[in-house]
Amino acid sequence: MYLMLWNIVCFCALAMTGLHNVHGHLRHRRQTNTTVHLSHSSKNAADRVQVTSKPTVAKFGCFPNILAEPVPSNKLKKLGFSYGYRANSIPDQPQPYNVWINTSFVDSGLVYLPDTMIPAIHAVQHTHTTFKINDTIICDLQDTNLLSRYDGVDHFVSFDSDSMDVPHSGVMYYLHDDAPKPRGFEIIYTCYAPNYTTGICELVVAQINTRVRPDKLTSREKQLIDQAADRVLRKYCFSIDDMPLIAFNDELDACTGDPNPAFLALVQGYRESLPERDTAPSSTSSATANHNAL
């Protein structure tokens, strides 16, 4: 994703921006009157929501198209689950629930980026989100192939549960990362509509993920995360006020579905083609090596 999900931008964004298929977060979703299991015959829910949604103006801050100095990150220290804590949104969006990301490595995960000597980590992420509109449950599942650099840049290709065989690709930038800590968190963003005149992105998906499920964090921990996030985001004309909290509700059934065969084939293709490396360098030295190699 990861991210991340990326699952929080609302359906009305399509009507407002005219963007289609920029990523799983912005694509059409499906709904049934009960928990859905990714039925491809179900009616597209996005059009229904758009009809009743009022046009609104979203705030996307002043994030650069390409972040020159991201915060170093080491995906090797993030095996397993993380959870969506906050994400930017558009008013009138459905309430997202139960956002979690499961990260695993392809073999050892130790690779070089294609045609370079830039060390990276080959990982896959499975992201789960549930939306609830009245009594209707909308499931969103996303499988992502990641090439994660140590300098805080993740290149991804993602298959969404509604995208069929059409993948979405992009780049995630880390603004903060102490997620390797047992109770740490990360701040990441992806630019989906770069403005090449101003250099400022016109459509951003930003999110905060925690290693502990947010409803298990103490009030003090949430306060410290919010204070730290505000300090980081201020530089980009943004704040936690632009990033609503993500709710967790154990009464909502979990969404289920098998990975897209095209996604599995993509991962295998990367697995067979990426040059392997033997050892994992420190994140500091790797970040410097990444920068120098660019």
XYZ file of C-alpha atoms in Angstrom:
294
model
C 0.000 0.000 0.000
C -0.472 -0.600 1.468
C -1.249 1.255 1.152
C -3.105 2.231 2.505
C -5.474 1.798 1.394
C -5.781 4.043 0.089
C -9.422 2.980 0.758
C -10.729 6.180 2.264
C -11.417 8.583 -0.589
C -15.177 8.756 -1.029
C -17.279 7.793 -3.977
C -18.258 11.411 -4.674
C -14.623 12.147 -5.550
C -15.294 10.578 -8.927
C -18.079 13.005 -9.660
C -16.116 15.978 -8.357
C -12.812 15.366 -10.071
C -13.754 13.333 -13.114
C -10.859 11.008 -12.319
C -11.347 7.329 -13.003
C -9.268 4.341 -11.960
C -6.396 6.350 -10.484
C -6.223 3.746 -7.740
C -8.370 1.357 -5.778
C -9.283 4.202 -3.430
C -10.973 6.115 -6.203
C -12.561 3.374 -8.204
C -16.184 2.270 -8.200
C -17.345 -0.002 -5.397
C -20.148 -2.533 -5.206
C -22.835 -3.137 -2.625
C -25.473 -5.641 -1.549
C -27.946 -5.576 1.325
C -25.718 -7.889 3.374
C -22.020 -8.387 3.731
C -20.745 -8.845 0.206
C -18.262 -11.459 -0.897
C -16.951 -9.658 -3.948
C -19.739 -10.691 -6.297
C -18.875 -9.393 -9.754
C -22.554 -9.319 -10.677
C -23.477 -6.862 -7.923
C -24.662 -3.381 -8.861
C -22.086 -0.583 -8.815
C -22.761 1.434 -5.665
C -20.744 4.499 -6.621
C -23.334 5.806 -9.075
C -26.060 5.555 -6.445
C -24.056 7.520 -3.923
C -23.062 10.164 -6.437
C -26.689 10.924 -7.250
C -27.429 12.007 -3.705
C -24.033 13.532 -2.827
C -23.702 17.283 -2.920
C -20.637 18.747 -4.676
C -18.016 19.637 -2.103
C -14.552 21.108 -2.137
C -11.792 18.943 -0.735
C -8.601 20.206 0.791
C -5.456 18.465 -0.407
C -2.828 20.724 1.145
C 0.419 21.621 -0.581
C 2.057 18.215 -0.968
C 4.685 18.101 -3.741
C 4.150 15.866 -6.738
C 7.428 14.150 -5.867
C 8.810 14.346 -2.336
C 12.513 15.209 -2.505
C 13.400 14.202 1.053
C 11.110 11.486 2.446
C 11.740 9.932 5.844
C 13.763 6.678 5.725
C 11.725 3.522 6.224
C 12.531 -0.170 6.578
C 9.752 -2.507 5.490
C 11.665 -5.489 6.901
C 10.656 -4.278 10.353
C 6.960 -4.134 9.478
C 6.027 -7.760 8.968
C 2.420 -8.465 9.891
C -0.504 -6.205 10.668
C -0.901 -2.456 10.837
C -4.132 -0.466 11.097
C -5.663 2.609 9.561
C -5.842 5.389 12.164
C -6.610 8.527 10.144
C -6.963 9.327 6.443
C -7.935 12.387 4.468
C -11.426 12.371 3.062
C -14.062 14.311 1.215
C -17.191 15.494 3.086
C -20.277 13.264 2.882
C -18.229 10.104 2.348
C -19.455 6.816 3.826
C -17.942 5.904 7.161
C -14.959 3.543 6.770
C -14.499 0.797 9.327
C -11.927 -1.826 10.185
C -9.040 -0.768 7.960
C -6.118 -3.131 8.333
C -3.054 -3.964 6.274
C -1.194 -7.271 6.381
C 2.385 -7.117 5.083
C 4.419 -10.161 4.074
C 7.636 -10.636 2.124
C 8.239 -12.465 -1.126
C 10.896 -15.020 -0.140
C 13.484 -13.075 1.883
C 12.274 -9.795 0.436
C 15.841 -8.737 -0.317
C 16.123 -7.448 -3.890
C 17.482 -4.619 -6.012
C 15.265 -2.330 -8.035
C 15.211 -3.351 -11.711
C 18.353 -2.384 -13.648
C 19.911 -0.674 -10.601
C 22.000 -1.413 -7.546
C 19.393 0.288 -5.315
C 18.493 -2.081 -2.464
C 14.792 -2.614 -1.906
C 12.331 -4.947 -0.219
C 9.868 -6.989 -2.268
C 6.669 -7.284 -0.250
C 2.966 -7.828 -0.722
C 0.178 -6.200 1.243
C -3.428 -7.231 1.716
C -5.654 -4.317 2.726
C -9.163 -4.676 4.176
C -11.788 -1.928 4.498
C -15.482 -2.039 5.294
C -17.872 0.812 4.501
C -21.326 1.085 6.052
C -24.202 3.083 4.593
C -27.305 2.640 6.751
C -27.671 -1.161 6.834
C -25.647 -1.757 3.705
C -22.118 -3.162 3.966
C -19.611 -2.418 1.210
C -16.433 -4.479 1.155
C -13.150 -3.324 -0.272
C -10.178 -5.664 -0.595
C -6.886 -4.674 -2.141
C -3.750 -6.680 -2.951
C -0.568 -4.721 -3.555
C 2.873 -5.625 -4.857
C 5.484 -3.369 -3.253
C 9.070 -2.478 -4.008
C 9.979 -0.589 -0.872
C 13.181 1.455 -0.778
C 15.012 2.284 2.418
C 14.863 6.028 1.746
C 11.104 6.236 2.320
C 9.772 5.610 -1.191
C 7.491 2.671 -2.046
C 6.692 1.780 -5.664
C 3.448 -0.183 -5.873
C 1.130 -1.993 -8.243
C -2.281 -2.733 -6.768
C -5.281 -4.857 -7.686
C -8.586 -3.835 -6.134
C -11.526 -6.147 -5.580
C -13.533 -4.156 -8.139
C -10.803 -3.476 -10.673
C -10.928 -6.961 -12.200
C -7.648 -7.445 -14.087
C -6.737 -3.745 -14.317
C -3.937 -2.813 -11.887
C -3.178 0.634 -10.510
C 0.379 1.825 -9.930
C 1.907 4.690 -8.021
C 4.447 5.851 -5.460
C 4.049 6.264 -1.700
C 6.179 8.723 0.261
C 6.897 8.493 3.984
C 6.569 11.674 6.038
C 7.060 9.966 9.403
C 7.959 6.437 10.391
C 8.453 4.917 13.783
C 6.086 2.064 12.902
C 8.808 -0.560 13.535
C 8.233 0.196 17.225
C 5.573 -2.056 18.807
C 3.240 0.921 19.305
C 4.596 3.197 16.576
C 2.942 4.840 13.582
C 3.640 6.036 10.051
C 2.419 8.914 7.880
C 2.386 8.300 4.128
C 0.924 9.952 1.053
C 0.454 9.292 -2.649
C -0.112 11.897 -5.351
C -2.776 10.964 -7.905
C -3.058 14.240 -9.822
C 0.340 15.943 -10.171
C 0.426 19.542 -11.334
C 3.555 19.882 -13.443
C 3.276 23.662 -13.556
C 3.159 24.323 -9.803
C 4.790 21.098 -8.623
C 1.982 20.776 -6.058
C -0.272 17.726 -6.154
C -3.954 18.399 -6.772
C -5.262 15.067 -5.481
C -3.578 13.449 -2.495
C -4.360 10.347 -0.472
C -2.685 10.720 2.931
C -3.030 8.376 5.864
C -1.722 7.536 9.296
C -1.273 3.865 10.144
C -0.550 2.427 13.572
C 0.957 -0.881 14.663
C -1.687 -1.234 17.373
C -5.371 -1.263 16.505
C -6.508 2.323 17.136
C -9.305 1.401 19.531
C -6.671 -0.365 21.656
C -4.506 2.759 21.971
C -4.754 4.816 25.142
C -6.080 8.364 25.060
C -2.581 9.611 25.807
C -1.093 7.599 22.936
C -3.662 9.031 20.518
C -2.926 12.524 21.770
C 0.810 12.091 21.217
C 0.253 10.662 17.712
C -2.033 13.570 16.792
C 0.415 16.152 18.116
C 3.333 14.606 16.236
C 1.273 14.269 13.058
C 0.208 17.908 13.199
C 3.843 19.000 13.438
C 4.735 16.909 10.382
C 1.696 17.839 8.296
C 1.898 21.577 8.957
C 4.713 21.829 6.417
C 2.281 20.616 3.758
C -0.623 22.963 4.620
C -2.407 20.045 6.273
C -3.462 18.887 9.741
C -5.230 16.028 11.483
C -8.421 18.068 11.117
C -8.221 17.092 7.440
C -7.876 13.411 8.363
C -10.916 11.922 10.152
C -10.456 9.025 12.523
C -11.140 5.533 11.172
C -13.632 3.544 13.237
C -13.387 -0.100 14.274
C -16.461 -2.227 14.894
C -16.194 -5.941 15.682
C -19.900 -6.444 14.952
C -19.264 -5.913 11.225
C -18.394 -9.112 9.410
C -14.952 -9.278 7.852
C -14.781 -9.227 4.069
C -13.389 -12.278 2.328
C -12.109 -12.995 -1.147
C -9.270 -14.724 -2.963
C -6.446 -12.703 -4.543
C -6.874 -11.855 -8.192
C -5.021 -14.456 -10.326
C -3.551 -11.569 -12.320
C -2.089 -10.199 -9.085
C -0.550 -13.556 -8.213
C 0.953 -13.762 -11.695
C 2.355 -10.243 -11.314
C 4.022 -11.084 -8.000
C 5.520 -14.230 -9.483
C 6.830 -12.246 -12.447
C 8.568 -9.795 -10.121
C 9.861 -12.690 -8.021
C 11.505 -14.327 -11.015
C 12.915 -11.170 -12.552
C 14.186 -9.067 -9.646
C 17.877 -9.492 -8.792
C 18.309 -10.901 -5.299
C 20.733 -9.619 -2.683
C 22.187 -11.485 0.254
C 22.083 -9.068 3.179
C 19.921 -6.269 4.511
C 21.923 -3.047 4.938
C 21.048 -0.565 7.643
C 18.244 1.840 6.786
C 20.569 4.858 7.173
C 23.271 3.597 4.827
C 20.654 2.324 2.375
C 18.847 5.639 2.301
C 22.121 7.358 1.433
C 22.877 4.751 -1.224
C 19.415 5.172 -2.725
C 19.850 8.941 -2.916
C 23.269 8.694 -4.474
C 22.112 6.146 -7.022
C 19.329 8.352 -8.352
